[in-house]
PDB file of C-alpha atoms in Angstrom:
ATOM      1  CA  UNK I   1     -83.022  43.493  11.159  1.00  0.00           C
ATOM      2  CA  UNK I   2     -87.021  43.669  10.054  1.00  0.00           C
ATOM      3  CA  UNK I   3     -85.612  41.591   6.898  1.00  0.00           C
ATOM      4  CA  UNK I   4     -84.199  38.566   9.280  1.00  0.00           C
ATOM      5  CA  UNK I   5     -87.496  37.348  10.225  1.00  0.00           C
ATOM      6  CA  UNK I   6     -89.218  37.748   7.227  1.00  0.00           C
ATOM      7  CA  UNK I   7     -86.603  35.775   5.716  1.00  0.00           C
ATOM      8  CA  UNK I   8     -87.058  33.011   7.741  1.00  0.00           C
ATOM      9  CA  UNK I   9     -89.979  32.832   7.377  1.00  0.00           C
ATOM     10  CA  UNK I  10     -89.756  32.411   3.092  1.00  0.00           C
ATOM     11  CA  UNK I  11     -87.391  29.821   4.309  1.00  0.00           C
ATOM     12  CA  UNK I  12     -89.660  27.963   6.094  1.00  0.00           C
ATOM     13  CA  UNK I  13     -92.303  27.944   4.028  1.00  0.00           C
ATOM     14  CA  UNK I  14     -90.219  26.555   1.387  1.00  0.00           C
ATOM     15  CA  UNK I  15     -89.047  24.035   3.239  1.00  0.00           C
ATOM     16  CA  UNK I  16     -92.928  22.963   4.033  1.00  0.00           C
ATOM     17  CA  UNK I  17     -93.938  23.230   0.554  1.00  0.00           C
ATOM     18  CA  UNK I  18     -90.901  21.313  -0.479  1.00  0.00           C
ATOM     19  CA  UNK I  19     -92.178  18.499   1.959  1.00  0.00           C
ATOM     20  CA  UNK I  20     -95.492  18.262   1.779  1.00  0.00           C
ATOM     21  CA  UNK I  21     -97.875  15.994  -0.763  1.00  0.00           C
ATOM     22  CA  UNK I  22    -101.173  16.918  -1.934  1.00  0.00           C
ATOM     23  CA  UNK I  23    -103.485  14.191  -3.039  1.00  0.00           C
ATOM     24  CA  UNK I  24    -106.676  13.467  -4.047  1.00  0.00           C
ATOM     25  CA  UNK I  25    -108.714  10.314  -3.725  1.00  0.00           C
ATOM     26  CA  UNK I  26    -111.703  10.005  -5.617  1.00  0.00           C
ATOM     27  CA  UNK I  27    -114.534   7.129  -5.309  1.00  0.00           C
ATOM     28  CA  UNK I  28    -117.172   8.392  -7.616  1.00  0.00           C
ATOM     29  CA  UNK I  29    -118.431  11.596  -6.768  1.00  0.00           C
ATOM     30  CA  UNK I  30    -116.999  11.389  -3.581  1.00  0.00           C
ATOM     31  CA  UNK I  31    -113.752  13.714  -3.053  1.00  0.00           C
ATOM     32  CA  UNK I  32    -111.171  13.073  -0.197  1.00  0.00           C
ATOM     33  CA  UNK I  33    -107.895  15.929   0.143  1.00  0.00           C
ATOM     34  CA  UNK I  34    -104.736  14.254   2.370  1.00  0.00           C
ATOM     35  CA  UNK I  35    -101.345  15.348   3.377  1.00  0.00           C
ATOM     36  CA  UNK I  36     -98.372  13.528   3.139  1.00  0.00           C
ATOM     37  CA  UNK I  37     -94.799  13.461   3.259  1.00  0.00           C
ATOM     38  CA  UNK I  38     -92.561  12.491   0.629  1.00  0.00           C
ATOM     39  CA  UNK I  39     -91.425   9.172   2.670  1.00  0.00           C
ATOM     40  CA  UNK I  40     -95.028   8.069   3.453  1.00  0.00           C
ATOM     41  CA  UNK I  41     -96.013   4.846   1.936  1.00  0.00           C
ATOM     42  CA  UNK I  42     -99.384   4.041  -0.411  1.00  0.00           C
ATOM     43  CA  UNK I  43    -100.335   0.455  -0.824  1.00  0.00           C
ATOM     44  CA  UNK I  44    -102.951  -1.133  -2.390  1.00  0.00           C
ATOM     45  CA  UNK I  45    -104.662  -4.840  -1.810  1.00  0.00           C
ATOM     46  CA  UNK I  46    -106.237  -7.289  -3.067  1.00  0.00           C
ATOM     47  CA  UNK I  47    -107.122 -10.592  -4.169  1.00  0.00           C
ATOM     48  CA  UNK I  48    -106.344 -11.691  -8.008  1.00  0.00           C
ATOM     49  CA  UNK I  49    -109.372 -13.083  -8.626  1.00  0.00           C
ATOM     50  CA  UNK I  50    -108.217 -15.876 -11.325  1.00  0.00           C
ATOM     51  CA  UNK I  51    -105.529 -17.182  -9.091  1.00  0.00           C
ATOM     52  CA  UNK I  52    -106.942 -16.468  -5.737  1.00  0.00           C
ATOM     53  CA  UNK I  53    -103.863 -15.163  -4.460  1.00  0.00           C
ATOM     54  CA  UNK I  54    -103.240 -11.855  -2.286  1.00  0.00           C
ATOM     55  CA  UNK I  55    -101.594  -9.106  -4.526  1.00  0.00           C
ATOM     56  CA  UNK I  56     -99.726  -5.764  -2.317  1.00  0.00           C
ATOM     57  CA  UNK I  57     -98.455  -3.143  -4.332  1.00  0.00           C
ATOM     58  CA  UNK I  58     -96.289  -0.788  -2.641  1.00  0.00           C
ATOM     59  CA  UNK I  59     -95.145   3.005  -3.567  1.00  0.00           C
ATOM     60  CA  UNK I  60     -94.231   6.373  -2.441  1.00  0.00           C
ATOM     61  CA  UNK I  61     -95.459  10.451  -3.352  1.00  0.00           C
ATOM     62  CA  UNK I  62     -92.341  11.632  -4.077  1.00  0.00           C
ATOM     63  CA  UNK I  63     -92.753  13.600  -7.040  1.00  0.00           C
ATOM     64  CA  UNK I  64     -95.281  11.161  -8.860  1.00  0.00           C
ATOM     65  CA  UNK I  65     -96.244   8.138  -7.315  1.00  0.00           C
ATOM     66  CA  UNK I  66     -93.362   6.003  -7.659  1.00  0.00           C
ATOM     67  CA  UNK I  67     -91.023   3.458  -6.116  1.00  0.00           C
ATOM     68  CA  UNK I  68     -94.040   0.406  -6.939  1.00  0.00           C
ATOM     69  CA  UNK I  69     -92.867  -2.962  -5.408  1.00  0.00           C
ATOM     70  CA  UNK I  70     -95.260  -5.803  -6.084  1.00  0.00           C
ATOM     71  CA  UNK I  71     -95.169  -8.427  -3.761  1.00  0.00           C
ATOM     72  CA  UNK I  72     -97.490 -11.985  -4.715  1.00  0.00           C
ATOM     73  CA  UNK I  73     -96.608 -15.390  -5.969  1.00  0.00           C
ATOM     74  CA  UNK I  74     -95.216 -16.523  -8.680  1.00  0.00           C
ATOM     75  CA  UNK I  75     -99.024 -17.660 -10.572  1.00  0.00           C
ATOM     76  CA  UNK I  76    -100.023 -14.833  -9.901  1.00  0.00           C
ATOM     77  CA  UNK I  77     -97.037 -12.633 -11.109  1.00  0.00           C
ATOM     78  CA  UNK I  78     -96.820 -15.224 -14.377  1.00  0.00           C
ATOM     79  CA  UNK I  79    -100.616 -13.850 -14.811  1.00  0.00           C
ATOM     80  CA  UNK I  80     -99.658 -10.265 -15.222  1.00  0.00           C
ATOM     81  CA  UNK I  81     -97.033 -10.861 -17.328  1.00  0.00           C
ATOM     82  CA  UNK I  82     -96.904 -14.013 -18.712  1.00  0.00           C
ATOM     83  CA  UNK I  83     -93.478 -14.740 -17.348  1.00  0.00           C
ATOM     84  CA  UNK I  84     -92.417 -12.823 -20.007  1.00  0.00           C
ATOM     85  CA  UNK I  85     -90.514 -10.129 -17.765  1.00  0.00           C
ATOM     86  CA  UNK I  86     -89.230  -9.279 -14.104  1.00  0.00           C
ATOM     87  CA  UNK I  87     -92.102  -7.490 -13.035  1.00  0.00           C
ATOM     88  CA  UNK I  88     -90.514  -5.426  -9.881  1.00  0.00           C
ATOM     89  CA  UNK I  89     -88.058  -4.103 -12.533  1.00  0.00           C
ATOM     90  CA  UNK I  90     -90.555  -2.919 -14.943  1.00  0.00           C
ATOM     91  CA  UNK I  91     -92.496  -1.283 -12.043  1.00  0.00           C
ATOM     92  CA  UNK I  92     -89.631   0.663 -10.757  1.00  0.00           C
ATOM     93  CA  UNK I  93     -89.220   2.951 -13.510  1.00  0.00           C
ATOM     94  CA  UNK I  94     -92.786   4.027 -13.668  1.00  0.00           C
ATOM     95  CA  UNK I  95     -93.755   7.715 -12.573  1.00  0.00           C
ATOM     96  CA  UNK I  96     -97.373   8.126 -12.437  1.00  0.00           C
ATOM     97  CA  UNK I  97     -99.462  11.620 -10.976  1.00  0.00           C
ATOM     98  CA  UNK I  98    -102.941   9.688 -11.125  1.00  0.00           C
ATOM     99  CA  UNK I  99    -103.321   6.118 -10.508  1.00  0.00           C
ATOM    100  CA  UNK I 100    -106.564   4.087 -10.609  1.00  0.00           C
ATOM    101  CA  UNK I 101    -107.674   0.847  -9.088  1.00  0.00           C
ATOM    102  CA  UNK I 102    -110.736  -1.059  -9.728  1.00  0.00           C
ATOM    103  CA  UNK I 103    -112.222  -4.039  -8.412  1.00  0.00           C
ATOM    104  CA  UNK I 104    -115.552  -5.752  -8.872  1.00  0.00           C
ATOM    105  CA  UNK I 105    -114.964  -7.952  -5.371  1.00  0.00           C
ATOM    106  CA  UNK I 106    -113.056  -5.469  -3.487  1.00  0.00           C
ATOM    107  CA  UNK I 107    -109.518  -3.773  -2.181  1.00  0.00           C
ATOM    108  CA  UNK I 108    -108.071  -1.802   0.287  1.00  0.00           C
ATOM    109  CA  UNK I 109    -105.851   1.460  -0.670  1.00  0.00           C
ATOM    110  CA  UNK I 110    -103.852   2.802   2.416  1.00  0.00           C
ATOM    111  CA  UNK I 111    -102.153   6.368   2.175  1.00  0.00           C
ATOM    112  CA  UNK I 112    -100.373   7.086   4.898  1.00  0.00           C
ATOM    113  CA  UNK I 113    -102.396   6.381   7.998  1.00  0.00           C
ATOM    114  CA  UNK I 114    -105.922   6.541   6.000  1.00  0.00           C
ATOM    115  CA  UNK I 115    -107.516   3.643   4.629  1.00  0.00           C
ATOM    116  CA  UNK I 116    -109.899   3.430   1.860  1.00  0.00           C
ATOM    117  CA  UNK I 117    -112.078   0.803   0.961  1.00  0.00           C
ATOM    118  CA  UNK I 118    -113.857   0.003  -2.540  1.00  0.00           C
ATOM    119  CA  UNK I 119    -116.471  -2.954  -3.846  1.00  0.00           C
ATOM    120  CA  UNK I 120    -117.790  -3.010  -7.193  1.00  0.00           C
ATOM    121  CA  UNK I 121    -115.545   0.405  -8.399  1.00  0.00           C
ATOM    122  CA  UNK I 122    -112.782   2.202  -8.570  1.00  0.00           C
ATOM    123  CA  UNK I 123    -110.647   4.367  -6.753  1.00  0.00           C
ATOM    124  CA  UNK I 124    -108.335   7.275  -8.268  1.00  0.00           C
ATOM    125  CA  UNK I 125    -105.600   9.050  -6.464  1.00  0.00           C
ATOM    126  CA  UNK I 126    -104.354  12.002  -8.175  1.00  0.00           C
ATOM    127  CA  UNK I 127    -100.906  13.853  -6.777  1.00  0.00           C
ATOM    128  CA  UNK I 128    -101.648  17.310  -6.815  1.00  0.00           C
ATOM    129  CA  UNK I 129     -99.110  19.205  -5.210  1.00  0.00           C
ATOM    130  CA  UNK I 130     -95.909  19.090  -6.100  1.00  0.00           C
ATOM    131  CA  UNK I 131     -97.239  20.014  -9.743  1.00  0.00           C
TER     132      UNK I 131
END
């Protein structure tokens, strides 16, 4: 019976680890640790600043940072990539642990509930757990 417990409790913890999402975000020196759930959404925005135009880019922490969806309009999507390719497409296959974003005039990186801000530099998110 003294195994029962202890059982469940390897259980449980497995079932934590399984959902929970380490990341890092880094602005310089500056080091910030969240938690998040596999189904928790990361955006990033900002303003393309040859067209003018608002650019979100959507995606999840499964087991990289994954599942991007670009939404803009279509100048600013024929920027990126000439028009020479469907752009949501291309950005669904990609699996990424670190991403960076830089911006001279500024965006906005959301994680979850937490919102981080950055003018004139970058921000990197790096998924650290699962490995």
């Amino acid at each position: 019976m003294a195994q029962l417990p202890r059982s469940w409790a390897f259980w449980s913890a497995l079932v934590l680890l399984a959902l929970v999402r380490v990341v890092a975000v880094e602005e310089g020196t500056k080091r910030r640790y969240l938690l998040l759930t596999p189904w928790e959404k990361g955006q990033v925005e900002f303003v393309n600043t040859v067209t003018g135009k608002p650019v979100l880019v959507e995606f999840h922490p499964l087991w990289a940072f994954q599942g991007f969806q670009v939404y803009t309009d279509p100048e600013t999507e024929a920027y990126y990539t000439a028009g020479e390719y469907p752009w949501n497409q291309a950005l669904a296959k990609e699996r990424r642990k670190v991403l960076a974003y830089c911006s001279e005039v500024g965006l906005a990186l959301k994680l979850g509930d937490t919102w981080f801000r950055v003018q004139k530099g970058c921000l990197r998110l790096r998924l650290l757990w699962p490995p």
